[in-house]
Structure formats: C-alpha cells, structure tokens
XYZ file of C-alpha atoms in Angstrom:
723
model
C -14.076 -8.339 -14.478
C -13.441 -5.394 -11.477
C -17.370 -5.049 -9.938
C -16.976 -1.727 -10.149
C -16.395 -1.032 -13.788
C -18.758 -3.954 -14.152
C -21.695 -1.835 -12.444
C -20.867 1.153 -14.509
C -21.120 -0.849 -17.737
C -24.537 -1.723 -16.966
C -25.713 1.277 -15.467
C -24.619 2.948 -18.926
C -26.290 0.046 -20.887
C -29.462 0.527 -18.986
C -29.369 4.525 -19.795
C -28.493 3.585 -23.496
C -31.923 1.379 -23.670
C -33.721 4.081 -22.195
C -32.741 7.245 -24.667
C -33.231 4.935 -27.713
C -36.795 4.277 -26.379
C -37.253 7.826 -25.836
C -36.124 9.605 -29.018
C -37.947 13.123 -28.177
C -36.739 13.126 -24.858
C -32.989 12.601 -26.109
C -33.646 15.539 -28.588
C -34.986 18.002 -26.123
C -32.099 17.082 -23.538
C -29.343 16.702 -26.044
C -30.635 20.625 -26.800
C -30.763 22.054 -23.598
C -26.951 20.657 -22.677
C -25.704 21.902 -26.052
C -27.449 25.918 -25.419
C -25.603 25.240 -21.911
C -22.252 24.604 -23.207
C -22.542 27.374 -25.609
C -23.311 29.815 -22.922
C -20.384 28.553 -20.537
C -18.104 28.928 -23.639
C -19.431 32.349 -24.343
C -19.333 33.354 -20.835
C -15.847 31.877 -20.654
C -14.443 33.573 -23.489
C -16.534 36.991 -22.328
C -14.169 36.843 -18.886
C -11.026 35.962 -20.192
C -11.060 39.236 -22.555
C -12.189 40.996 -19.438
C -9.495 39.893 -17.272
C -6.752 40.400 -20.328
C -8.142 44.014 -20.947
C -7.886 44.750 -17.140
C -4.205 43.633 -17.051
C -3.083 45.924 -20.141
C -5.057 48.807 -18.767
C -3.559 48.750 -14.809
C -0.417 47.785 -16.505
C -0.621 51.141 -18.555
C -1.484 53.268 -15.200
C 1.089 51.480 -13.240
C 3.337 52.532 -15.896
C 2.758 56.116 -15.901
C 2.910 56.180 -11.727
C 6.269 54.395 -12.431
C 7.748 56.572 -14.633
C 6.250 60.093 -12.903
C 7.888 58.893 -9.435
C 10.855 57.966 -11.546
C 11.637 61.013 -12.984
C 11.355 63.172 -10.216
C 13.312 60.649 -7.762
C 15.862 60.361 -10.781
C 16.892 64.156 -10.641
C 17.445 64.120 -6.868
C 19.651 61.428 -7.271
C 21.366 62.723 -10.142
C 21.999 66.527 -8.238
C 23.013 64.722 -5.179
C 25.658 62.317 -6.700
C 27.119 65.328 -8.437
C 27.276 67.294 -5.326
C 29.054 64.604 -3.543
C 32.482 65.369 -6.097
C 31.855 68.934 -5.712
C 32.007 68.383 -1.885
C 34.847 65.846 -2.165
C 37.009 68.786 -3.852
C 36.601 71.634 -1.360
C 36.938 69.678 2.124
C 39.534 72.346 2.871
C 36.773 74.875 3.524
C 33.832 73.994 5.859
C 32.412 77.566 6.445
C 31.902 76.514 2.323
C 29.558 73.926 3.468
C 26.448 76.326 4.577
C 26.865 77.650 1.052
C 26.799 74.767 -0.678
C 23.631 73.516 1.099
C 21.499 76.457 0.186
C 22.607 76.369 -3.437
C 21.221 73.046 -3.473
C 18.284 73.996 -1.785
C 17.564 77.091 -3.972
C 18.383 75.403 -7.200
C 16.008 72.523 -6.550
C 12.561 73.237 -5.519
C 11.774 70.103 -5.286
C 13.857 69.666 -2.385
C 12.273 70.172 1.586
C 15.978 70.452 2.966
C 19.462 69.712 2.239
C 22.524 69.434 3.784
C 26.147 67.943 4.354
C 26.905 65.790 7.657
C 30.797 64.714 8.304
C 31.881 62.283 10.765
C 32.753 62.807 14.469
C 35.570 65.823 14.577
C 36.553 65.949 11.227
C 36.513 69.422 11.588
C 37.908 70.198 15.309
C 37.584 73.394 15.629
C 33.772 73.590 14.249
C 32.915 70.995 16.959
C 32.637 67.144 17.500
C 29.046 67.161 15.274
C 29.502 69.066 11.919
C 26.289 69.363 9.974
C 25.543 72.310 7.918
C 21.878 72.180 6.974
C 19.728 74.603 4.878
C 15.817 74.447 4.952
C 13.009 76.134 3.743
C 11.075 78.754 5.946
C 7.830 80.217 4.798
C 7.910 80.056 1.107
C 10.970 81.110 -0.337
C 12.887 82.035 2.704
C 15.942 79.579 3.247
C 17.305 79.361 6.234
C 21.340 77.329 6.933
C 21.854 76.164 10.164
C 24.523 74.012 11.988
C 22.257 70.981 12.996
C 24.653 69.151 14.227
C 25.442 69.161 18.501
C 26.727 67.147 21.057
C 23.015 66.450 21.949
C 21.930 65.184 18.392
C 24.210 62.837 17.061
C 23.739 62.202 13.170
C 25.736 59.266 12.805
C 23.109 57.184 14.209
C 20.419 58.005 12.016
C 20.055 56.248 8.478
C 20.873 58.732 6.190
C 23.979 58.971 7.406
C 24.919 55.366 9.078
C 23.468 53.395 6.132
C 25.340 55.118 3.038
C 28.909 55.074 5.442
C 28.568 51.476 6.210
C 27.691 50.451 2.518
C 30.030 53.289 0.795
C 26.809 53.625 -1.445
C 23.711 56.083 -2.357
C 20.716 55.225 -0.245
C 16.832 55.948 -0.018
C 15.792 56.312 3.692
C 12.487 54.681 5.501
C 10.220 58.083 5.652
C 10.042 59.712 8.666
C 8.745 62.778 10.551
C 10.634 65.917 10.604
C 10.466 67.354 14.280
C 11.547 70.654 13.519
C 8.661 71.882 11.548
C 5.665 70.726 11.023
C 5.635 67.276 11.293
C 6.038 66.746 6.980
C 6.834 63.126 6.150
C 10.166 63.450 4.775
C 12.458 60.516 2.904
C 16.233 61.603 2.688
C 18.632 60.759 -0.471
C 22.034 60.857 0.573
C 25.611 59.593 -0.702
C 29.012 59.532 0.650
C 31.827 61.980 0.811
C 35.488 60.493 0.318
C 38.323 62.619 0.971
C 41.718 62.635 -1.715
C 42.727 59.051 0.167
C 38.907 57.363 -0.900
C 38.061 57.415 2.873
C 34.419 58.314 3.715
C 34.206 61.091 5.872
C 30.764 62.162 5.723
C 27.741 62.486 3.658
C 25.500 64.962 1.273
C 21.995 64.662 1.273
C 18.572 66.019 0.159
C 15.341 65.638 1.966
C 12.203 65.166 0.154
C 8.736 65.852 1.345
C 6.528 62.550 0.066
C 3.118 64.626 0.181
C 3.706 65.027 -3.835
C 3.543 60.823 -3.733
C -0.157 61.034 -3.007
C -1.031 63.365 -5.568
C 0.760 60.879 -7.948
C -1.039 57.898 -6.177
C -4.483 59.718 -6.896
C -3.880 60.569 -10.766
C -6.894 59.490 -13.186
C -7.594 55.831 -12.456
C -10.215 53.890 -15.046
C -11.965 51.856 -12.379
C -13.371 53.761 -9.492
C -12.541 51.089 -6.806
C -8.746 51.430 -7.702
C -6.481 51.569 -3.992
C -2.954 52.413 -4.608
C -0.129 52.212 -1.897
C 3.500 53.046 -2.102
C 5.944 51.022 0.554
C 9.497 50.806 0.986
C 11.026 47.244 1.623
C 10.337 47.341 4.924
C 7.014 47.727 4.294
C 6.680 51.545 5.708
C 3.901 53.561 3.735
C 5.116 56.638 1.692
C 1.721 57.233 -0.050
C -1.849 55.696 0.664
C -3.969 54.788 3.670
C -3.257 51.665 5.667
C -6.413 49.673 5.866
C -7.428 45.727 6.437
C -7.386 45.558 2.349
C -3.842 47.002 2.364
C -2.608 44.430 5.167
C -4.456 41.637 3.595
C -2.217 42.559 -0.003
C 0.820 43.234 2.618
C 0.976 39.880 3.763
C 0.898 38.540 -0.162
C 3.997 40.910 -1.067
C 6.032 39.586 2.015
C 5.745 35.858 0.458
C 6.851 37.508 -2.696
C 10.610 37.579 -2.712
C 10.717 39.392 -6.453
C 8.294 41.958 -5.092
C 6.647 41.805 -8.493
C 3.516 40.130 -10.000
C -0.264 39.465 -10.137
C -2.566 37.832 -7.114
C -6.158 37.531 -6.975
C -6.539 38.042 -3.465
C -9.727 36.787 -1.136
C -10.770 38.739 2.166
C -11.669 36.889 5.130
C -15.746 38.395 4.297
C -14.898 36.460 0.748
C -14.635 39.597 -1.172
C -12.454 38.971 -4.354
C -9.997 41.927 -5.362
C -7.123 42.018 -7.892
C -3.466 43.047 -6.688
C -1.075 44.120 -9.073
C 2.593 45.097 -7.208
C 5.987 46.148 -9.082
C 9.096 47.682 -7.677
C 9.762 51.209 -8.634
C 13.630 50.472 -9.023
C 16.343 53.120 -9.789
C 18.105 53.309 -5.974
C 14.982 53.045 -4.097
C 13.792 49.791 -2.608
C 10.172 50.749 -2.866
C 7.033 48.935 -4.202
C 4.119 50.047 -6.043
C 0.793 48.530 -5.154
C -2.515 48.418 -7.202
C -5.745 47.295 -6.003
C -8.773 46.981 -7.777
C -12.680 45.332 -6.753
C -13.458 42.402 -8.896
C -16.978 43.069 -8.524
C -16.220 46.452 -10.185
C -14.401 44.131 -13.029
C -16.685 41.820 -13.740
C -19.867 42.670 -12.109
C -22.064 43.494 -15.185
C -20.631 40.290 -16.587
C -21.984 38.191 -13.958
C -25.452 40.282 -13.706
C -25.672 39.217 -17.886
C -25.165 35.647 -16.622
C -27.525 35.451 -14.217
C -30.146 37.103 -16.487
C -29.339 34.360 -18.687
C -29.436 31.641 -16.476
C -33.063 32.082 -15.305
C -34.610 30.755 -19.078
C -31.839 28.389 -18.687
C -33.004 26.982 -15.584
C -36.598 26.612 -16.821
C -35.337 24.844 -19.730
C -34.020 22.617 -17.672
C -36.735 22.449 -15.248
C -39.039 21.276 -17.950
C -36.686 18.856 -19.771
C -36.560 17.288 -15.852
C -40.232 17.141 -15.937
C -40.544 15.410 -19.312
C -37.967 12.805 -18.061
C -39.795 12.537 -14.600
C -42.926 11.684 -16.398
C -41.323 9.490 -18.687
C -39.191 7.393 -16.350
C -42.231 6.980 -13.642
C -43.348 3.865 -15.459
C -39.743 2.544 -14.472
C -39.195 3.421 -11.076
C -40.515 0.044 -9.390
C -38.581 -2.280 -11.923
C -35.501 -0.115 -10.958
C -35.865 0.037 -7.550
C -36.614 -3.803 -7.587
C -32.808 -3.937 -9.242
C -31.309 -1.541 -6.973
C -32.296 -3.148 -4.080
C -31.554 -6.814 -5.888
C -27.846 -5.284 -6.568
C -27.785 -3.414 -3.047
C -28.116 -6.937 -1.580
C -25.674 -8.787 -3.884
C -22.688 -5.727 -3.269
C -23.397 -6.334 0.275
C -22.964 -10.145 0.333
C -20.108 -9.937 -1.975
C -18.190 -7.075 0.375
C -19.328 -9.296 3.364
C -17.697 -12.044 2.008
C -14.787 -10.156 1.371
C -14.301 -9.113 4.944
C -14.914 -12.561 6.216
C -11.984 -13.420 3.845
C -9.771 -10.528 5.078
C -10.208 -11.780 8.887
C -8.203 -15.235 7.407
C -4.537 -14.848 7.698
C -3.089 -13.736 4.961
C 0.237 -14.237 3.177
C 2.910 -16.804 4.396
C 3.671 -17.230 7.881
C 7.387 -16.182 8.892
C 8.552 -18.851 10.781
C 11.233 -21.724 10.213
C 9.367 -24.369 12.604
C 5.976 -24.949 10.927
C 4.569 -24.544 7.778
C 0.685 -24.138 7.486
C -1.919 -23.639 4.830
C -5.848 -22.745 5.482
C -9.075 -23.250 3.152
C -12.123 -21.835 3.524
C -15.527 -22.136 1.119
C -18.535 -21.008 2.325
C -21.869 -22.538 1.613
C -23.058 -19.042 0.242
C -22.071 -15.761 0.082
C -20.962 -16.036 3.572
C -20.463 -18.772 6.011
C -20.244 -19.279 9.812
C -16.625 -21.386 9.179
C -13.433 -19.971 10.311
C -9.617 -20.605 11.088
C -7.000 -18.427 12.405
C -3.407 -18.791 13.449
C -0.474 -16.465 14.737
C 3.042 -16.569 16.026
C 3.822 -15.137 19.765
C 6.542 -15.619 22.283
C 7.796 -18.832 20.247
C 4.260 -20.198 20.145
C 1.874 -21.041 17.303
C -1.609 -20.384 18.492
C -4.342 -21.504 16.057
C -7.892 -21.959 16.144
C -10.996 -23.757 13.883
C -14.430 -23.134 14.520
C -17.972 -23.492 13.065
C -21.017 -21.970 13.803
C -24.492 -23.521 13.929
C -26.496 -22.685 10.666
C -25.123 -20.544 7.884
C -25.334 -17.326 5.887
C -25.344 -13.655 7.421
C -26.035 -14.227 11.174
C -23.568 -17.141 11.316
C -20.985 -14.771 9.631
C -21.694 -12.133 11.904
C -21.320 -14.537 14.832
C -17.826 -15.821 13.716
C -16.380 -12.613 13.056
C -17.100 -11.832 16.638
C -15.391 -15.263 17.660
C -12.589 -14.647 15.696
C -12.214 -11.023 17.447
C -12.234 -12.442 20.962
C -9.997 -15.239 20.362
C -7.217 -12.734 19.035
C -8.161 -10.570 21.845
C -7.739 -13.662 24.450
C -4.912 -14.785 23.199
C -2.681 -11.437 22.911
C -1.564 -12.162 26.355
C -2.768 -15.739 27.421
C -0.945 -19.017 26.967
C -3.466 -21.817 28.319
C -6.082 -22.866 25.503
C -8.403 -23.668 28.127
C -8.492 -20.156 29.261
C -8.796 -18.601 26.164
C -11.763 -20.695 25.495
C -13.127 -19.621 28.711
C -13.002 -16.265 27.796
C -14.525 -16.653 24.798
C -17.560 -18.825 25.697
C -18.207 -15.996 28.521
C -18.408 -13.129 26.373
C -20.558 -15.036 23.510
C -22.812 -16.223 25.973
C -23.852 -12.620 26.789
C -26.878 -11.199 24.778
C -27.250 -14.552 22.796
C -30.882 -14.127 22.249
C -30.587 -16.273 18.799
C -29.594 -19.407 21.062
C -26.929 -20.169 18.356
C -23.281 -21.631 19.404
C -20.041 -22.654 18.237
C -18.067 -25.666 18.070
C -14.031 -24.646 18.107
C -11.007 -26.216 18.611
C -8.002 -24.067 20.151
C -4.320 -25.083 20.053
C -1.300 -23.779 21.441
C 2.088 -25.158 19.839
C 5.531 -24.625 21.561
C 7.994 -24.396 18.330
C 11.275 -25.044 20.421
C 9.761 -28.116 22.130
C 6.669 -29.669 19.911
C 4.667 -29.340 23.291
C 0.797 -29.166 22.033
C -1.932 -28.004 24.659
C -4.897 -27.795 22.948
C -8.776 -27.432 23.732
C -12.115 -28.861 22.106
C -15.368 -27.021 22.744
C -17.536 -29.820 20.692
C -15.273 -29.900 17.270
C -14.687 -32.622 15.617
C -11.256 -34.314 16.680
C -8.102 -33.091 14.650
C -6.568 -36.012 12.790
C -2.471 -36.662 13.483
C 0.101 -37.898 10.767
C 3.477 -39.411 11.667
C 5.641 -41.698 10.361
C 3.274 -42.853 7.543
C 0.017 -43.222 10.021
C -2.705 -41.174 11.468
C -4.200 -40.921 14.445
C -7.075 -39.139 16.105
C -6.398 -36.968 19.147
C -7.835 -37.330 21.803
C -10.202 -34.789 22.835
C -12.298 -34.013 26.132
C -15.852 -33.368 25.960
C -16.849 -30.200 26.345
C -20.034 -28.141 25.663
C -19.942 -25.968 22.028
C -19.353 -21.973 23.238
C -22.833 -19.966 23.511
C -24.566 -22.967 25.607
C -23.903 -21.815 29.163
C -21.550 -19.709 30.361
C -20.311 -21.428 33.954
C -19.118 -23.873 31.683
C -15.516 -25.319 32.921
C -12.792 -25.755 29.966
C -9.735 -28.093 30.667
C -6.507 -28.522 28.955
C -4.783 -31.152 27.467
C -1.228 -32.016 26.073
C 0.711 -33.821 23.738
C 4.436 -33.820 21.878
C 4.720 -33.684 18.071
C 7.838 -35.340 16.639
C 9.424 -33.518 13.972
C 7.679 -33.408 10.385
C 4.213 -34.274 12.397
C 1.159 -33.136 10.671
C -1.848 -32.022 11.952
C -5.007 -31.965 9.795
C -7.881 -29.646 11.111
C -11.647 -29.694 9.512
C -15.275 -29.002 9.955
C -18.220 -31.244 9.439
C -18.938 -29.389 5.853
C -15.964 -31.932 4.816
C -17.070 -35.274 5.964
C -20.373 -34.096 5.630
C -20.390 -33.230 1.863
C -22.930 -34.777 -0.362
C -22.840 -36.244 -3.617
C -26.234 -36.336 -5.778
C -26.910 -39.185 -4.382
C -27.366 -37.763 -0.855
C -24.098 -40.038 0.382
C -21.458 -38.394 2.487
C -17.811 -38.123 1.740
C -17.108 -39.261 5.410
C -14.222 -39.440 7.435
C -12.897 -42.577 5.936
C -12.460 -41.121 2.605
C -10.249 -38.281 4.659
C -8.192 -40.508 6.166
C -7.643 -42.499 3.193
C -6.916 -39.204 1.306
C -4.187 -38.133 4.015
C -2.887 -41.596 4.430
C -0.922 -40.731 0.784
C -0.242 -37.056 1.647
C 2.549 -37.877 4.723
C 5.538 -36.423 2.100
C 3.629 -33.584 0.741
C 3.698 -29.694 2.613
C 0.144 -28.463 3.341
C -0.832 -26.642 0.614
C -0.352 -29.979 -1.470
C -2.749 -32.026 1.207
C -5.104 -29.106 1.080
C -5.378 -29.444 -2.640
C -5.462 -33.241 -2.428
C -8.430 -33.229 -0.037
C -10.185 -30.483 -2.320
C -10.064 -32.496 -5.272
C -11.293 -35.647 -3.834
C -14.268 -33.705 -2.322
C -14.756 -32.311 -6.113
C -14.448 -35.519 -7.713
C -17.074 -37.040 -4.955
C -19.918 -34.568 -5.048
C -19.483 -34.244 -8.836
C -21.215 -30.657 -9.176
C -23.747 -31.485 -6.408
C -24.581 -28.127 -4.541
C -22.750 -27.231 -1.669
C -25.010 -27.945 1.408
C -22.428 -26.341 4.023
C -19.275 -24.491 4.609
C -16.337 -26.246 4.053
C -13.270 -25.336 6.292
C -9.478 -27.205 6.560
C -6.706 -26.130 8.671
C -3.160 -28.331 7.834
C 0.087 -27.737 10.203
C 3.608 -29.202 9.594
C 5.429 -29.021 12.484
C 9.195 -28.580 11.285
C 11.445 -28.126 13.806
C 14.892 -26.248 12.558
C 18.349 -28.294 14.156
C 20.966 -25.545 13.861
C 24.631 -26.492 14.068
C 25.622 -23.862 17.084
C 28.880 -22.113 16.356
C 29.390 -21.039 20.193
C 28.054 -22.270 23.422
C 28.400 -21.028 26.982
C 26.804 -22.587 30.228
C 26.909 -21.303 33.950
C 24.993 -23.083 36.138
C 24.486 -20.164 39.421
C 22.707 -20.530 42.737
C 19.425 -18.694 43.460
C 21.397 -16.047 45.490
C 21.816 -12.440 44.639
C 25.121 -12.589 45.112
C 25.678 -14.710 42.176
C 24.909 -12.129 40.228
C 28.420 -11.012 40.056
C 29.239 -14.579 38.306
C 26.758 -13.993 36.067
C 27.483 -10.575 34.868
C 31.023 -11.524 33.966
C 29.895 -14.598 32.379
C 27.512 -13.028 30.018
C 29.790 -10.338 29.324
C 32.745 -12.431 28.392
C 30.016 -14.691 26.238
C 28.756 -11.687 24.236
C 32.245 -9.872 24.256
C 33.143 -13.166 22.067
C 30.594 -12.112 18.713
C 31.460 -9.004 16.911
C 28.449 -7.066 17.788
C 27.886 -3.672 18.498
C 29.127 -2.701 21.769
C 26.022 -0.947 22.686
C 23.909 -3.505 21.824
C 26.087 -6.096 23.773
C 25.381 -3.743 26.747
C 21.558 -3.810 25.911
C 21.483 -7.641 26.097
C 23.433 -7.711 29.102
C 21.216 -5.655 30.640
C 17.858 -7.239 29.287
C 19.631 -11.037 30.295
C 20.630 -9.881 33.576
C 16.747 -8.451 34.249
C 15.100 -12.023 33.449
C 18.000 -13.896 35.772
C 17.469 -11.538 38.932
C 13.783 -12.074 38.574
C 14.202 -15.602 38.852
C 16.706 -15.477 41.525
C 14.243 -13.476 43.575
C 10.782 -15.313 42.938
C 11.297 -18.644 41.289
C 12.089 -20.562 44.587
C 9.967 -20.362 47.989
C 11.737 -18.223 50.735
C 14.637 -20.116 52.304
C 14.668 -22.789 49.687
C 17.976 -23.267 47.537
C 17.736 -24.241 43.950
C 20.256 -23.913 40.644
C 19.704 -21.576 37.729
C 20.979 -22.807 34.391
C 21.940 -20.142 31.900
C 22.714 -21.523 28.201
C 23.855 -19.084 25.548
C 24.245 -20.498 21.787
C 24.974 -18.701 18.595
C 24.028 -20.163 15.147
C 25.489 -17.926 13.066
C 22.935 -15.464 12.622
C 20.773 -15.697 16.081
C 21.514 -15.335 19.346
C 19.849 -17.666 22.200
C 19.274 -17.615 25.875
C 18.142 -19.776 27.974
C 17.196 -19.128 31.602
C 16.047 -22.813 33.360
C 15.111 -23.469 37.008
C 13.375 -25.957 38.882
C 10.974 -23.250 40.912
C 7.471 -22.874 40.511
C 5.653 -22.406 37.537
C 5.357 -18.816 36.319
C 4.524 -17.397 33.003
C 6.272 -14.051 32.329
C 5.004 -13.612 29.024
C 1.338 -14.249 30.351
C 1.786 -10.857 31.985
C 0.428 -7.880 30.289
C 2.794 -5.357 28.736
C 3.384 -2.340 31.277
C 1.704 0.510 30.437
C 4.405 2.988 30.787
C 2.329 6.277 30.323
C 1.023 6.204 33.509
C 2.455 7.704 36.372
C 4.648 5.922 39.048
C 1.889 6.113 41.584
C -1.296 4.538 39.280
C 1.244 1.786 37.176
C 1.208 -1.677 38.550
C 4.185 -3.458 40.312
C 6.270 -5.450 37.962
C 6.154 -6.081 34.193
C 8.911 -3.616 33.470
C 11.454 -6.523 32.964
C 9.213 -7.927 30.730
C 8.739 -4.572 28.884
C 12.414 -4.303 28.367
C 12.777 -8.129 27.109
C 10.198 -7.355 24.504
C 11.635 -4.232 23.050
C 14.790 -5.953 23.032
C 14.414 -9.180 21.644
C 12.893 -10.821 18.546
C 11.708 -13.508 20.515
C 10.561 -14.363 23.949
C 9.535 -17.879 24.789
C 8.299 -20.130 28.418
C 7.722 -23.221 28.737
C 7.051 -25.534 31.568
C 8.582 -28.887 30.694
C 9.773 -31.990 33.248
C 8.897 -29.604 36.035
C 11.091 -27.170 34.891
C 11.087 -23.503 33.850
C 12.545 -22.865 30.544
C 12.686 -18.884 29.188
C 14.264 -18.863 25.873
C 15.088 -15.657 24.280
C 16.325 -14.931 21.047
C 18.280 -11.952 19.107
C 18.753 -12.043 15.222
C 21.922 -10.466 14.884
C 22.372 -11.074 10.629
C-alpha cells in the first residue's frame, strides 16, 4: 500500500473515533459548518443575481447610446452618399460646386462644414488644387471658400486619401480644425466618380465631436460609470484620458473582436467592470463603459462582513470546545506523531539510500552486473556502486563501522566521494587516497570504512584494484574459484597520510568476480553459528554458468535457509560481475604505421581519408572523424617520445558493421589523456589552461574513449557507433 494513502487512512480513522466519542461536539461542529455553507450559498446566489442585473442595465444604457450615435451618423452617411451621385452628374460645372457645398451645410444643421475636393488639375482653369468648401461663421452665417491652394495639398489628408485609395466611404480620425476655434472634428467622405467610373474627387462633411460628449454623459444607473468613445486607432472621440482609460485600452487592444466584457483589476487593487462594443455602420468606433466594482457589490459585501461576525464568534466557541475536549489527548498525539515522524524519516532515509545504488540495467555488452543490499535496520552502512567511463568499469563495495543512521550518513558521503574522485581519475589507488584524505577531515566520531575499488578495462580484461581493509573478493574461472590477492591497507578514515598501492590482474572471458561485506560471512542462525566463507565458496562453485542475478538469488536463498528466520545482525551486501568481452567480426580492417615525425601527417591524412571514405557515412561526419583522430595522432607525434627519439605509431581502423574502432598504439612514455580534466571553454583564452581541447573534441564526437597501458605500450581506443 502507498505510504501516503496509509497515513491518510490512519488520520481519518482516529478522527472518526474522536467524533464518535464526543457526540455533542460533533453536533455543534456540524451545525456551524451547515450555517457557514448556507451563508456562503446565499451570498453566492446574491452575487450572481447582482452581476446579471448589472450586465443587463449596462447593456440597455450602451444600446441607447449606440442607437443615438448611429442615428446621427447614419443621417450624415446617407446625405453625403447621395450627394456623391449629384456631384458626379454635375462635373461639367465647377462653379456650381460652391453652391452645392453651401446647400449641404444649410440643409444639415448638424454639419460643421461641407465641401467637394478634386484630384489635382482636374479643373485646370481653377488651379491645381480645387476644393470648394462651406463653413458656418457666427451662428447661421455660411461662408463659401476655395480652400485648395498650392500650399495646402488636400490630397495627402486622410479624408481625401483613404476614400480615393479604397474606393469607399470613410470616417476620418478626429482632428483639430485650425481655421476656427480649434474645434475637434471628424470628417465623413465619399468618392466621386466620372462617367468612366474613375474617381476624380470626394464629397465630404465635417462633424464637430462636442455633441458626442453630451450623448456619453446621459443618465447613468451607476454614479461611478465612466464612458469613452474611441476610433480603431484608439484616438479619443469622447471622454477624458485617465489611468483607468489607459488600463481599459490595453484590454481593448488585446481583443480583435472589440466586443466583450472583462473584470479589470488596477495596479492598486481596485476592481472595475469593463464593457466595450463597436458602434458599427461605416465607422470603426468603439464604445467603452466602465463601472466600479465597489459600487455594484459594496452593499452586499458590507452585509457579508456584518453576518460574518456572529459566525466567527460561533466558530471561536466551537474551537474552544474542541480545544478543551481534546486537551487530554494532546500528549498521546504528540507521542504518536513523533513515532510516525521518526518512522517516516527512516523510511525516507532508506529510500534515499536505495536511490544511491545503481539503477536499471548497465548499457554494456562486455560485462554483466547485479548487486544486492539488505540493511540490518531501516538504513545501513553498506554500499556498492558501478559505472562505465571511457571503456572502463569502475566499481566499489564498502562497509562502514557500526549500523543505523550515522553509518548511513557516512556511507552517503563516501559514495559521493567515490563518484567525484573517479570522474577523471582511472587509478584506483589515487581514488582511494582522495577518499581517505577527505573522510579523515572532521571525523570526530572515529568511524572508519573498509572498501574495495576496482577499475576493469573492458577491451583487455586488465583489472586494477585497491583494497582498504575489506574482505578479498572471489574470482571464479573455468569452474574454479580463488581469492583475490589483496595488499594490506588500513581502512578509510583512520589516518590521512596512509599510502595506498594499486594491484592488477587479467580476467579471462566469462570470469566472475564476487564481492561482499562481512554481513554475508557473519550471518548467524538461532544457534549463533556463522554462515562462513566456506559456505559462500560452495554456493559459488555450482554457479559458474549462471548470470549475476541467478548467483545472487542462489546465495540469498542459501543465507535465508541457514539463518532460518533469525534476526539479521549486520548489513548484507553483494556485488557480482561477469566479464563477457564481445568478439565482433570485422567487415573492414585498415592499418598504418608511421614515425613520430610531423611530416608523416600527410601520409596519415591520406590513409584516414581513404579508410573513412570506404564507409557509407555522411560527409560532414566523416570530416569530423578525420579531424578528431588526426588531433589524437598529432598529440602522440608531439609528446609520446622524448626529444630526438624516434618511434613508431600504429593506427588500426576496424569496422564491425555497427561501430567504428580507431586504435592508436605507441611505445612512448605512459600518458592517459582521458585522465585530464575537461577543458572549461567558458573561460577566456588567457585564463584557460594549456591543452585539453583535443580530448574535448574527442569526447564531444566519440561514443567511447579508452586508454590502457599494456605490455609497455600506450593503447588509445576511440569508438563511434554508426548504426
């Protein structure tokens, strides 16, 4: 069962028992909760009713304003559209256009001015820009003017330019008239077409926008109502620019339909209801109506606060009753809570410790592994770990002195140190040395750790290892077993100046390494007899044909059968490694031997280009492979042999159908390029350490980089998976 679910069920059961034992308290709490629910439902219903009422009333207001504006605009649109036909029929009489402008103005009191404007030089005798215009002066006096002149190009103005370009009627953006008292006006204009259906000018009417202010300020249901009328370019036609308007404008700009409702919250936390709708017709105007939320719901919220006070008082007394009733159970609850906390933390610690162990299958064809760890308590001081880097298997097993949480904490530190120290180091003795020096610092508890670290070169089977006071592993080959010869070293954490040495041996194919902690050999039955090393060896003798998981299962069953249910006294940890090197049939093999002379690079470049060219791979990848391998070979030419010393460098290239192998072999001084830390390319050229970019290039391109010193030779193997 899931731990979280089990904990939740436990609380529910205890709560049910408590409520059953306190019937009166249960009734009081139920009544208070019921009252709270009823009050909440009532206010929720009232709020919805007020919201719907507000939306209807604002909708009615906006509809009335919309109709008033549309009626007046429609009168202007119909008049000017009709006059465009009249002008089209009278194009041969330019002087008559003055009289026509005056008639339009006198017959339409709502017009501020009216006129006709023609394309340049349409009436050459009347000048380049011909624009008869009528305007009101001082009450009912109407004056006709020829406003077109060389310094006043009306063809560039919106009321002329847009209708001519689009061939349709147009309401202009509001602008200030400069010939009178700076009245804000907007112009409606319609194109004029001649007998050939070509646009030759526009007939237009200027409308002052001050009447819109009167319409927008008509009777309001809510005193806080603010109304605005804007164009599609968000220029103000009616209303006053304010921070509230600017915030509403941002909402309008985000809505392509320009029609909707939004509850807006300002920067100071004030909520407002924003309604907006297009005026329609031939305009692109938008009507905005804003109402303060406080005015709409203020009374309801005041009533809510007044009714909340008795509820709060009731809840306080209910809480007081609960507190007094449960006072006698507090101590028991604290004890149970502490116990559950400790159990929970121990279980979590156990999960964390298990997460430190290798997870899932190891992606390698040359080795099979299986590990097992069973702590004597919730957490323990044993650990094992393994991973593959640069064609090498790094593995370890360890046992901290003592048991329980302190041992588990120290082992977590040791595990982290192992991973950190072996990230760039391939010598197990130096890895052990680093872990020991760090673990000795601040070791006031005098705890120590026995540990075995191994580094197995997968291509060659060469195993280098270092033992720090741990039980020697067992190796099984050809049905026989033997103990690994380990040098005597002090455990980790005793002295920080201990010098650890490295040992080595070569594993044969199908060899098995069995590592364990003393929790296996010292497992006791009810008679206090130990399982012992001999029983371990007997169990292993018949397991040479089994895989690591089956071997672990055999040993575990043997231990369980031996102890027969006796309490486990120590952590039990095992690690099984089977070395299974894969022998691939090579579909292509190319070899070149050169001298450590930089002039040999030309021969090598031709060789590698020819060899890689035989493979059906992408040209870009082939070029990168040539560059990477050439970088490695140049490094060997320059640094493998001492100055003035001649030596050979052999390059083998093998392709087995899915992976490309490059082997670079020399007899120069020992140097492991994979042990050099990765160059930090984020640093500047001045701050960056010398070297390292070559191995950086190899790591970025190759899938595996492996170095091994074998028979006095440096062997660098580069592998690239192609399929």
